[in-house]
Coordinates of C-alpha atoms in Angstrom, one line a residue:
Chain A
M31 CA 118.3 131.5 76.0
D32 CA 116.4 129.4 73.4
D33 CA 113.0 130.5 74.6
L34 CA 113.7 134.2 73.7
R35 CA 111.9 135.5 70.7
E36 CA 114.4 138.3 69.9
P37 CA 118.1 138.2 70.8
C38 CA 119.3 139.9 73.9
R39 CA 121.2 143.1 73.3
I40 CA 124.6 143.6 74.8
L41 CA 126.6 146.7 74.9
L42 CA 130.3 145.8 75.0
V43 CA 132.5 148.6 76.2
D44 CA 136.3 148.3 76.0
D45 CA 139.0 150.6 74.5
D46 CA 141.0 147.7 73.3
Q47 CA 139.8 146.9 69.8
A48 CA 141.6 143.5 69.8
I49 CA 139.3 142.5 72.7
T50 CA 136.0 143.9 71.3
G51 CA 137.0 142.6 67.8
H52 CA 137.3 139.0 69.1
L53 CA 134.5 139.1 71.7
T54 CA 131.8 140.4 69.4
P55 CA 131.7 137.5 67.0
F56 CA 132.0 135.1 70.0
L57 CA 129.0 136.7 71.7
E58 CA 127.0 136.9 68.4
R59 CA 127.5 133.2 67.9
A60 CA 126.1 132.6 71.3
G61 CA 122.9 134.4 70.1
F62 CA 123.4 138.0 71.3
A63 CA 123.1 141.2 69.4
V64 CA 126.2 143.2 70.2
T65 CA 126.9 146.9 70.1
V66 CA 130.4 148.2 70.8
A67 CA 131.7 151.4 72.5
G68 CA 135.3 152.4 73.0
D69 CA 135.1 154.7 76.0
G70 CA 132.8 155.6 78.9
E71 CA 131.2 158.7 77.3
T72 CA 130.3 156.8 74.1
A73 CA 129.0 154.0 76.3
L74 CA 126.6 156.2 78.2
R75 CA 125.3 157.6 74.9
R76 CA 124.9 154.2 73.3
A77 CA 123.2 152.9 76.5
E78 CA 120.6 155.7 76.2
E79 CA 120.0 155.2 72.4
T80 CA 119.9 151.4 72.3
R81 CA 118.6 150.4 75.7
P82 CA 120.6 147.2 76.0
D83 CA 119.6 144.3 78.2
L84 CA 123.1 144.2 79.7
I85 CA 126.4 146.1 79.6
V86 CA 129.8 144.6 79.8
L87 CA 132.0 147.4 81.0
D88 CA 135.8 147.6 81.1
V89 CA 137.3 149.7 84.0
L90 CA 140.4 151.4 82.6
M91 CA 139.4 153.5 79.6
P92 CA 140.3 156.9 78.2
R93 CA 138.0 159.9 78.6
L94 CA 135.6 158.4 81.1
D95 CA 136.6 155.2 82.9
G96 CA 134.2 152.4 83.5
R97 CA 133.8 153.1 87.2
E98 CA 132.7 156.7 86.6
A99 CA 130.5 155.6 83.7
L100 CA 128.7 153.1 86.0
R101 CA 128.3 155.7 88.7
R102 CA 126.7 158.2 86.3
L103 CA 124.5 155.4 84.9
R104 CA 123.2 154.5 88.4
R105 CA 122.8 158.1 89.4
S106 CA 120.5 158.7 86.5
G107 CA 118.3 155.9 87.7
D108 CA 119.4 153.4 85.1
W109 CA 119.6 149.9 86.6
T110 CA 120.6 148.0 83.4
P111 CA 122.6 145.0 84.6
V112 CA 126.3 145.7 84.4
I113 CA 129.3 143.2 84.4
L114 CA 132.4 145.1 85.2
L115 CA 135.7 144.0 83.8
T116 CA 138.1 144.8 86.6
Q117 CA 141.7 145.5 85.6
V118 CA 143.5 146.1 88.8
G119 CA 142.7 143.0 90.9
A120 CA 143.0 144.4 94.4
P121 CA 140.4 143.0 96.8
A122 CA 139.5 146.6 97.8
E123 CA 138.8 147.3 94.2
R124 CA 136.5 144.3 93.9
A125 CA 134.5 145.3 97.0
L126 CA 134.2 148.8 95.4
A127 CA 132.9 147.3 92.2
L128 CA 130.0 145.8 94.2
D129 CA 129.5 149.0 96.1
E130 CA 129.0 151.0 93.0
G131 CA 126.3 148.9 91.7
A132 CA 127.9 146.4 89.3
D133 CA 125.9 143.2 89.1
D134 CA 129.0 141.1 88.7
Y135 CA 132.6 141.5 87.8
L136 CA 135.3 139.5 86.1
N137 CA 139.1 139.7 86.2
K138 CA 141.0 140.0 83.0
P139 CA 142.3 137.8 81.4
F140 CA 139.1 135.8 81.5
E141 CA 137.9 132.8 79.5
P142 CA 135.2 133.9 77.0
S143 CA 133.1 131.0 78.2
E144 CA 133.2 132.3 81.7
L145 CA 132.0 135.7 80.5
L146 CA 129.2 134.0 78.7
A147 CA 128.2 132.1 81.9
R148 CA 128.1 135.3 83.9
I149 CA 126.1 137.1 81.2
R150 CA 123.5 134.4 81.2
A151 CA 123.3 134.2 85.0
V152 CA 122.8 138.0 85.3
L153 CA 120.2 138.0 82.5
R154 CA 118.3 135.1 84.0
R155 CA 118.1 137.0 87.3
S156 CA 116.9 140.2 85.7
R157 CA 114.4 138.4 83.4
A158 CA 112.9 136.6 86.3
G159 CA 111.9 140.1 87.5
A160 CA 114.2 139.8 90.5
P161 CA 115.1 143.2 91.9
S162 CA 118.8 144.1 91.3
L163 CA 120.8 143.4 94.4
A164 CA 123.7 145.3 93.1
G165 CA 122.9 148.7 94.7
A166 CA 121.5 147.3 97.9
R167 CA 122.9 148.6 101.2
R168 CA 121.5 145.7 103.1
L169 CA 120.8 142.1 101.9
S170 CA 118.4 140.0 103.9
C171 CA 117.1 136.5 103.9
G172 CA 114.6 135.5 106.6
P173 CA 116.3 136.1 109.9
L174 CA 119.7 136.8 108.3
A175 CA 120.8 140.3 107.4
L176 CA 124.0 141.7 106.0
D177 CA 124.9 145.3 106.1
R178 CA 127.3 145.9 103.2
Q179 CA 128.5 149.2 104.4
S180 CA 129.4 148.4 108.0
R181 CA 130.2 144.7 107.1
R182 CA 128.0 143.5 109.9
V183 CA 125.9 140.4 109.9
T184 CA 122.9 139.8 112.1
L185 CA 120.7 136.7 112.8
D186 CA 117.4 137.4 114.4
G187 CA 118.7 140.8 115.2
R188 CA 121.7 139.5 117.1
E189 CA 125.1 140.3 115.7
V190 CA 127.2 137.4 114.5
A191 CA 130.9 137.6 115.0
L192 CA 132.3 136.5 111.6
T193 CA 135.7 137.1 110.1
A194 CA 136.1 139.7 107.4
K195 CA 136.6 136.9 104.8
A196 CA 133.5 135.0 105.9
V197 CA 131.4 138.2 105.5
A198 CA 132.9 138.7 102.0
V199 CA 132.0 135.1 101.1
L200 CA 128.5 135.5 102.4
E201 CA 128.0 138.8 100.6
Y202 CA 129.1 137.2 97.3
L203 CA 126.8 134.2 97.8
M204 CA 123.9 136.4 98.7
L205 CA 124.5 138.6 95.6
H206 CA 124.3 135.5 93.4
P207 CA 121.3 133.6 94.8
D208 CA 120.4 130.4 93.1
E209 CA 123.7 130.4 91.2
V210 CA 126.2 127.5 91.5
L211 CA 129.4 129.1 92.6
S212 CA 132.6 127.0 92.2
R213 CA 135.3 127.3 94.8
E214 CA 137.6 128.7 92.2
R215 CA 135.2 131.5 91.4
L216 CA 134.7 132.3 95.1
L217 CA 138.5 132.4 95.5
D218 CA 138.9 134.7 92.5
A219 CA 136.1 137.0 93.7
V220 CA 136.9 137.2 97.5
W221 CA 140.6 136.3 97.9
G222 CA 141.8 137.7 94.6
W223 CA 143.9 134.6 93.9
D224 CA 143.5 131.0 93.0
Y225 CA 145.9 128.1 93.3
P226 CA 145.1 124.4 93.4
A227 CA 145.2 123.8 97.1
A228 CA 143.5 127.0 98.1
T229 CA 140.0 125.6 97.6
R230 CA 140.2 124.4 101.2
A231 CA 140.3 128.0 102.4
V232 CA 136.8 128.4 100.9
D233 CA 135.5 125.2 102.6
S234 CA 136.7 126.4 106.0
R235 CA 135.0 129.8 105.6
I236 CA 131.8 128.0 104.5
A237 CA 132.1 125.8 107.6
E238 CA 132.5 129.0 109.8
L239 CA 129.4 130.5 108.2
R240 CA 127.3 127.4 108.7
R241 CA 128.4 127.1 112.3
L242 CA 127.7 130.7 113.3
L243 CA 124.6 131.0 111.2
D244 CA 123.3 127.7 112.6
D245 CA 122.8 126.4 109.1
D246 CA 122.4 122.6 108.6
A247 CA 124.4 121.4 105.6
E248 CA 121.9 118.5 105.2
A249 CA 118.9 120.7 105.1
P250 CA 120.2 124.2 104.4
Q251 CA 118.3 127.3 104.9
F252 CA 121.1 129.4 103.4
I253 CA 124.1 127.6 101.8
E254 CA 123.8 124.4 99.9
T255 CA 126.8 122.2 98.9
L256 CA 126.7 120.8 95.4
V257 CA 129.2 117.9 95.5
G258 CA 131.9 118.4 92.9
Q259 CA 130.5 121.8 91.8
G260 CA 130.6 124.3 94.6
Y261 CA 128.1 126.2 96.7
R262 CA 124.7 127.8 96.2
F263 CA 122.8 130.3 98.2
V264 CA 119.3 128.8 98.4
G265 CA 117.3 131.3 100.4
R266 CA 115.3 134.2 98.8
V267 CA 117.4 137.3 99.1
R268 CA 115.8 140.7 99.4
A269 CA 117.5 144.0 98.8
E270 CA 117.0 146.8 101.3
A271 CA 117.9 150.4 100.6
Chain B
M83 CA 169.3 156.4 128.7
R84 CA 173.1 156.2 128.6
R85 CA 173.0 159.1 126.1
F86 CA 171.4 161.3 128.7
I87 CA 173.5 160.4 131.7
L88 CA 177.0 160.5 130.1
P89 CA 177.0 164.2 129.2
L90 CA 176.2 165.0 132.8
L91 CA 179.4 163.4 134.0
P92 CA 181.6 166.5 133.6
L93 CA 179.1 168.6 135.5
A94 CA 178.9 166.1 138.2
A95 CA 182.7 165.9 138.4
G96 CA 182.9 169.8 138.6
L97 CA 180.3 170.0 141.3
A98 CA 182.0 167.2 143.3
C99 CA 185.4 169.0 143.1
A100 CA 183.7 172.3 144.1
G101 CA 181.9 170.6 146.9
A102 CA 185.1 169.0 148.1
L103 CA 186.9 172.4 148.0
Q104 CA 184.1 174.0 150.0
A105 CA 184.0 171.3 152.6
G106 CA 187.7 172.0 153.2
L107 CA 188.9 168.6 152.2
W108 CA 191.8 170.3 150.6
A109 CA 193.9 172.1 153.2
D110 CA 194.0 175.4 151.4
P111 CA 194.4 178.4 153.7
I112 CA 192.8 181.0 151.5
V113 CA 189.0 180.7 151.8
H114 CA 188.2 183.1 148.9
A115 CA 190.5 181.3 146.5
R116 CA 188.9 178.1 147.5
A117 CA 185.4 179.5 146.7
D118 CA 186.6 180.9 143.4
V119 CA 188.4 177.8 142.3
G120 CA 185.3 175.8 143.3
T121 CA 182.9 178.0 141.3
L122 CA 185.3 177.9 138.3
L123 CA 185.5 174.1 138.5
A124 CA 181.7 173.8 138.6
L125 CA 181.4 176.2 135.6
V126 CA 183.9 174.3 133.6
G127 CA 182.0 171.2 134.4
L128 CA 178.7 172.8 133.3
L129 CA 180.2 174.0 130.1
A130 CA 181.7 170.6 129.3
S131 CA 178.4 169.0 130.0
L132 CA 176.6 171.4 127.7
L133 CA 179.1 170.9 124.9
W134 CA 178.9 167.1 125.3
A135 CA 175.1 167.1 125.3
A136 CA 175.0 169.4 122.2
G137 CA 177.4 167.2 120.4
E138 CA 175.4 164.1 121.3
G139 CA 172.2 165.8 120.1
L140 CA 173.8 166.9 116.8
W141 CA 175.2 163.4 116.2
A142 CA 171.8 161.8 116.9
L143 CA 170.0 164.3 114.6
A144 CA 172.5 163.7 111.8
G145 CA 172.1 159.9 112.2
R146 CA 168.3 160.2 112.3
R147 CA 168.3 162.4 109.1
E148 CA 170.4 159.8 107.4
R149 CA 168.2 156.9 108.4
E150 CA 165.1 158.8 107.4
A151 CA 166.5 159.7 104.0
L152 CA 167.5 156.0 103.5
A153 CA 164.0 154.8 104.5
R154 CA 162.4 157.4 102.2
A155 CA 164.7 156.2 99.3
Q156 CA 163.8 152.6 100.0
E157 CA 160.1 153.3 100.2
A158 CA 160.3 155.3 96.9
Q159 CA 162.1 152.4 95.3
A160 CA 159.6 149.9 96.6
E161 CA 156.7 152.1 95.3
A162 CA 158.4 152.4 91.9
H163 CA 158.8 148.6 91.9
R164 CA 155.1 148.1 92.7
R165 CA 154.1 150.5 90.0
F166 CA 156.2 148.6 87.5
L167 CA 154.6 145.3 88.5
R168 CA 151.1 146.8 88.2
R169 CA 151.9 148.2 84.8
L170 CA 153.4 145.0 83.6
D171 CA 150.4 143.1 84.8
H172 CA 148.1 145.6 83.1
E173 CA 150.0 145.5 79.8
L174 CA 149.9 141.7 79.7
K175 CA 146.3 141.4 80.6
N176 CA 144.6 143.0 77.6
P177 CA 146.4 141.1 74.9
L178 CA 145.9 137.9 76.9
T179 CA 142.1 138.6 77.1
A180 CA 142.1 139.3 73.3
I181 CA 144.1 136.1 72.6
R182 CA 141.7 134.0 74.7
A183 CA 138.7 135.6 72.9
G184 CA 140.4 135.0 69.5
L185 CA 141.1 131.3 70.4
A186 CA 137.4 130.8 71.3
N187 CA 136.5 131.9 67.7
V188 CA 138.9 129.4 66.0
P189 CA 136.8 126.6 64.4
A190 CA 138.7 123.5 65.3
A191 CA 138.0 119.9 66.1
A192 CA 138.1 119.3 69.9
G193 CA 141.4 118.1 71.0
D194 CA 143.4 119.7 68.2
P195 CA 147.0 119.4 69.6
V196 CA 148.1 122.8 68.2
L197 CA 145.2 124.6 69.7
T198 CA 145.6 122.7 73.0
S199 CA 149.2 123.7 73.2
V200 CA 148.5 127.4 72.5
R201 CA 145.8 127.4 75.1
G202 CA 148.2 125.8 77.6
Q203 CA 150.8 128.6 77.0
V204 CA 148.1 131.3 77.3
D205 CA 147.1 129.8 80.6
R206 CA 150.7 129.8 81.7
L207 CA 151.0 133.5 80.9
A208 CA 147.7 134.2 82.7
R209 CA 149.1 132.5 85.8
L210 CA 152.2 134.6 85.6
T211 CA 150.2 137.8 85.5
A212 CA 148.1 136.6 88.4
D213 CA 151.2 136.0 90.4
L214 CA 152.7 139.4 89.5
R215 CA 149.5 141.1 90.6
K216 CA 149.5 139.1 93.8
L217 CA 153.0 140.1 94.5
A218 CA 152.3 143.8 94.0
E219 CA 149.1 143.6 96.2
L220 CA 150.8 141.7 98.9
E221 CA 153.0 144.6 99.9
V222 CA 150.1 146.9 100.5
Q223 CA 146.9 145.0 101.2
P224 CA 145.7 144.9 104.8
L225 CA 146.4 141.6 106.5
E226 CA 143.8 139.6 108.3
E227 CA 145.2 139.3 111.8
E228 CA 144.0 136.2 113.6
K229 CA 145.7 133.6 115.8
V230 CA 146.9 130.9 113.5
D231 CA 147.5 127.3 114.7
L232 CA 150.5 126.4 112.6
A233 CA 150.4 122.7 113.8
E234 CA 146.9 122.4 112.3
L235 CA 147.9 124.3 109.2
L236 CA 150.9 122.1 108.6
A237 CA 148.8 118.9 109.1
E238 CA 146.4 120.3 106.4
L239 CA 149.3 121.1 104.2
A240 CA 150.6 117.5 104.5
D241 CA 147.1 116.2 103.6
V242 CA 147.1 118.4 100.5
A243 CA 150.5 117.1 99.5
A244 CA 149.5 113.5 100.1
D245 CA 146.8 113.9 97.5
R246 CA 149.3 114.9 94.8
P247 CA 150.3 112.3 92.4
D248 CA 154.0 113.2 92.6
S249 CA 154.1 112.7 96.4
A250 CA 153.4 108.9 96.1
A251 CA 157.0 108.2 94.9
R252 CA 158.5 110.3 97.7
T253 CA 158.7 109.8 101.5
L254 CA 156.8 112.7 103.1
R255 CA 157.3 113.2 106.8
I256 CA 155.9 115.8 109.2
S257 CA 157.3 116.3 112.7
L258 CA 155.8 118.7 115.2
P259 CA 156.8 119.2 118.8
Q260 CA 154.6 118.0 121.6
A261 CA 157.0 118.3 124.5
P262 CA 157.4 120.4 126.6
W263 CA 154.3 121.9 124.9
P264 CA 152.8 122.0 121.4
L265 CA 153.8 124.6 118.8
P266 CA 152.6 128.1 119.9
H267 CA 150.3 130.1 117.7
V268 CA 151.4 133.0 115.5
V269 CA 149.4 136.0 114.5
G270 CA 148.7 136.6 110.9
D271 CA 146.7 135.8 107.8
R272 CA 146.1 132.1 107.7
D273 CA 145.4 131.9 104.0
L274 CA 148.6 133.8 103.1
L275 CA 150.7 131.7 105.5
F276 CA 149.2 128.6 103.9
L277 CA 150.1 129.9 100.5
A278 CA 153.7 130.6 101.5
L279 CA 154.1 127.1 103.0
H280 CA 152.3 125.5 100.1
N281 CA 154.8 127.2 97.7
L282 CA 157.7 125.8 99.7
L283 CA 156.3 122.2 99.8
D284 CA 155.3 122.5 96.1
N285 CA 159.0 123.4 95.3
A286 CA 160.3 120.5 97.4
L287 CA 158.0 118.0 95.6
K288 CA 158.6 119.5 92.1
Y289 CA 162.3 119.6 92.2
S290 CA 163.0 116.4 94.1
R291 CA 163.1 113.0 92.3
P292 CA 161.2 109.8 93.0
G293 CA 162.7 108.1 96.0
D294 CA 163.6 111.4 97.7
T295 CA 162.5 112.4 101.2
V296 CA 160.6 115.6 102.0
E297 CA 160.3 116.7 105.6
I298 CA 158.1 119.3 107.2
R299 CA 159.2 120.2 110.7
A300 CA 158.6 123.0 113.2
F301 CA 160.0 124.1 116.5
E302 CA 160.0 127.2 118.7
D303 CA 162.7 129.1 120.6
G304 CA 160.6 131.2 122.8
A305 CA 160.4 134.3 120.6
T306 CA 159.9 132.7 117.2
V307 CA 158.4 129.7 115.6
A308 CA 160.5 128.1 112.8
V309 CA 159.0 126.0 110.1
E310 CA 161.3 124.1 107.9
V311 CA 160.6 122.4 104.6
A312 CA 163.5 120.2 103.6
D313 CA 164.2 117.7 100.8
T314 CA 166.9 115.3 99.6
G315 CA 166.5 116.7 96.1
P316 CA 169.2 117.9 93.7
G317 CA 170.1 121.0 95.8
I318 CA 170.9 124.5 94.5
A319 CA 174.3 125.7 93.3
D320 CA 175.9 128.5 95.3
E321 CA 175.7 131.0 92.5
D322 CA 172.0 130.4 92.1
L323 CA 171.4 130.5 95.9
A324 CA 172.3 134.2 96.0
H325 CA 169.6 135.1 93.4
L326 CA 166.9 132.8 94.8
G327 CA 163.7 134.7 95.7
E328 CA 164.4 137.4 93.2
E329 CA 161.4 137.9 90.9
L330 CA 161.4 135.7 87.8
Y331 CA 164.8 134.2 88.7
R332 CA 165.0 130.5 87.8
G333 CA 168.1 128.5 88.4
R334 CA 169.8 126.5 85.7
A335 CA 169.7 123.1 87.2
P336 CA 166.1 122.3 86.9
S337 CA 164.7 122.0 83.4
G338 CA 161.3 121.2 82.2
I339 CA 159.7 122.1 85.5
D340 CA 156.6 124.2 85.4
G341 CA 156.8 127.4 87.4
S342 CA 156.5 131.2 87.2
G343 CA 159.7 132.0 89.0
L344 CA 157.7 134.0 91.5
G345 CA 157.0 131.3 94.1
L346 CA 159.8 132.1 96.4
A347 CA 159.4 135.9 95.9
L348 CA 155.8 135.4 97.1
V349 CA 157.0 133.5 100.1
R350 CA 159.5 136.3 101.0
A351 CA 156.8 138.9 100.6
I352 CA 154.3 137.1 102.8
V353 CA 156.8 136.3 105.5
G354 CA 158.1 139.9 105.4
R355 CA 154.6 141.2 106.0
H356 CA 154.4 138.9 109.0
R357 CA 157.7 140.4 110.4
G358 CA 159.4 137.1 109.8
S359 CA 162.4 135.9 107.9
V360 CA 163.3 133.3 105.3
T361 CA 166.7 131.4 105.2
I362 CA 167.8 128.8 102.7
R363 CA 170.5 126.2 103.2
S364 CA 171.4 124.0 100.3
R365 CA 174.1 121.7 99.0
L366 CA 174.4 120.6 95.4
G367 CA 173.5 116.9 95.1
R368 CA 172.4 116.7 98.8
G369 CA 169.3 118.7 99.2
T370 CA 167.7 121.9 100.4
A371 CA 166.1 123.2 103.5
V372 CA 164.1 126.4 103.6
T373 CA 163.3 127.9 107.1
L374 CA 160.6 130.4 107.9
R375 CA 160.7 132.2 111.2
L376 CA 157.6 133.9 112.5
P377 CA 157.1 135.8 115.8
V378 CA 155.2 133.9 118.5
A379 CA 151.8 135.3 119.3
R380 CA 151.8 137.2 122.6

C-alpha cells in the first residue's frame, strides 16, 4: 500500500459500536481512511456520497441487514468490493454470501490482522483492474469451467465428477486467484470449522482436484502448493455472466 | 400382519360353526333350527370380528397420536435448544470481535506476558463459540454421503496422533481386523467421522498420563461396525459418567486440561446423524473405553 498517493477509503458497517470503535483506529493506523455506518440504510447512503474503495459489511444489523444492503448495491450496478462479516456460520450461508456478490467474507470473531490481509488482497485485485469475480455465474480458466449455480465442473467441455466439497474448494480457490490460501482459511471458508488435525481434509480434496483435473503438482496449470503456507490458484480466472 | 389376522378369528370361528351345522355334522333333526342357529353363529362371529377390529384400530390410532405428540414435543425442544445455541454464539461473537480489535490497538512490547495471557483466553472463548456453532449446525446441515473406508481413516488418525508431542510418552496401538475380511465401509461424511474419532483420541491422549496405553480397535458384527478408543488413563467416576456428553459438562477429576467441554457432545451429535450409537465404559483408576457403532454400508 506504500505506492498509493492518497489513502484508500473504507466504509466500515457494523451496528456494534464497540467493534467499529476499535477497528477504526486499527485500520487508520494501517493507512486507510475510514467512514463508519451503523446500519444498512446509512451504509447505502454513505456509499453513494463517499464512493469508498471497499466496504466491510456486517450481516446482522437493524433496519436493513448486510445481505439486503449488498443485494441493493449490486442491483444498482455498484460493484465496489465488499467483504461480508458473516455472523451465522452455516456453510449454506457462506455459499450464499458468494452468490450475492461479496468479494470475500470473514467469520466473527476474526483477528484484525486477518481482516487487514483480506482488505489488501481484495484491493490489490480490484486495483489491478481485474474484473470482479464475485457476481460471476461461471468461472473459467483455459479448459476448466465451474458453473457456480449448478455446481458443475467441466474440463474441455467434459463433466468432471467431483465431490461437493471439492467443488467448493475449487470455487474458493478460483475466486481468489494469485492469493496464497492457508489450509486453515480453506477449512474456515469451505468446511466452516477448523481444528488442528483437519488440515489433512484439505489436502485430500486438493489431491482429488489434481487427479480429476489432470493437474501436475510439479508444474501446475491450476493449483500450486506453497510448502508450509498453503495453496494458490495460478491460472488466469475469467468471469462469465 | 398379526393385527389384521387376529380380529378375523371370531368371524372365522362363527363361519366354521355355521358350516359344520349346515353340513349336518351335528345330528340335529330340525333343519330350519340348524340353519337359523348357523346364521346366528356366523352373525355373532362377524359382530365380534368388527368390534375387535374397531378396538384394534382405535388403540393403534391413540398410540400413534401419542407417539406423534411426543415426537413433536421432542422436535420443538431440539429446535429451541438449537435456537439457544445460535443466540449464545451470536451474543458471544460481537464482544469477542471487539475485544480482539481492542487488543490489536494496545501499544505493548511484543511478548508482554499479560497481553499474551489475555489473547490466549480470548482465543479459548473463540474456540468455544466455534464449537457451539458447529454443534448447532451439525443437527441440521446436510451430510455428505459417501462410502467411507474406516480402516484407512483410522490409520490416518493414528498417523496424526503419532505426530503429537504427548503421544511419545504413551503406547499407541491400533488393531484392525483382516480375517475373515477387512473392515466393511460405512456411509457418511468422512470429515465429520474423522472429527468425531479425533475428539475421542484427543480425549484419550489428553486425560491419560505418561506411560499409559491408548488403543484404537475396530470390528464388525454384520450389521454394525464398532470402533473403540480405549485408554489406561485415570477413568471416570460413576456420577460423572452419567453426565458425560452433556454440553459444557466437565468432570471433576481432570484439572488443568484444556478443553471446551463440547468434545463428546460433538461426537454424540455426529454419530447420531449417522444413525449410530455411542457407549462409554469406565472404571476409576483403571481406564476408559468409548465405543462408536455405525451401520455397515449396504
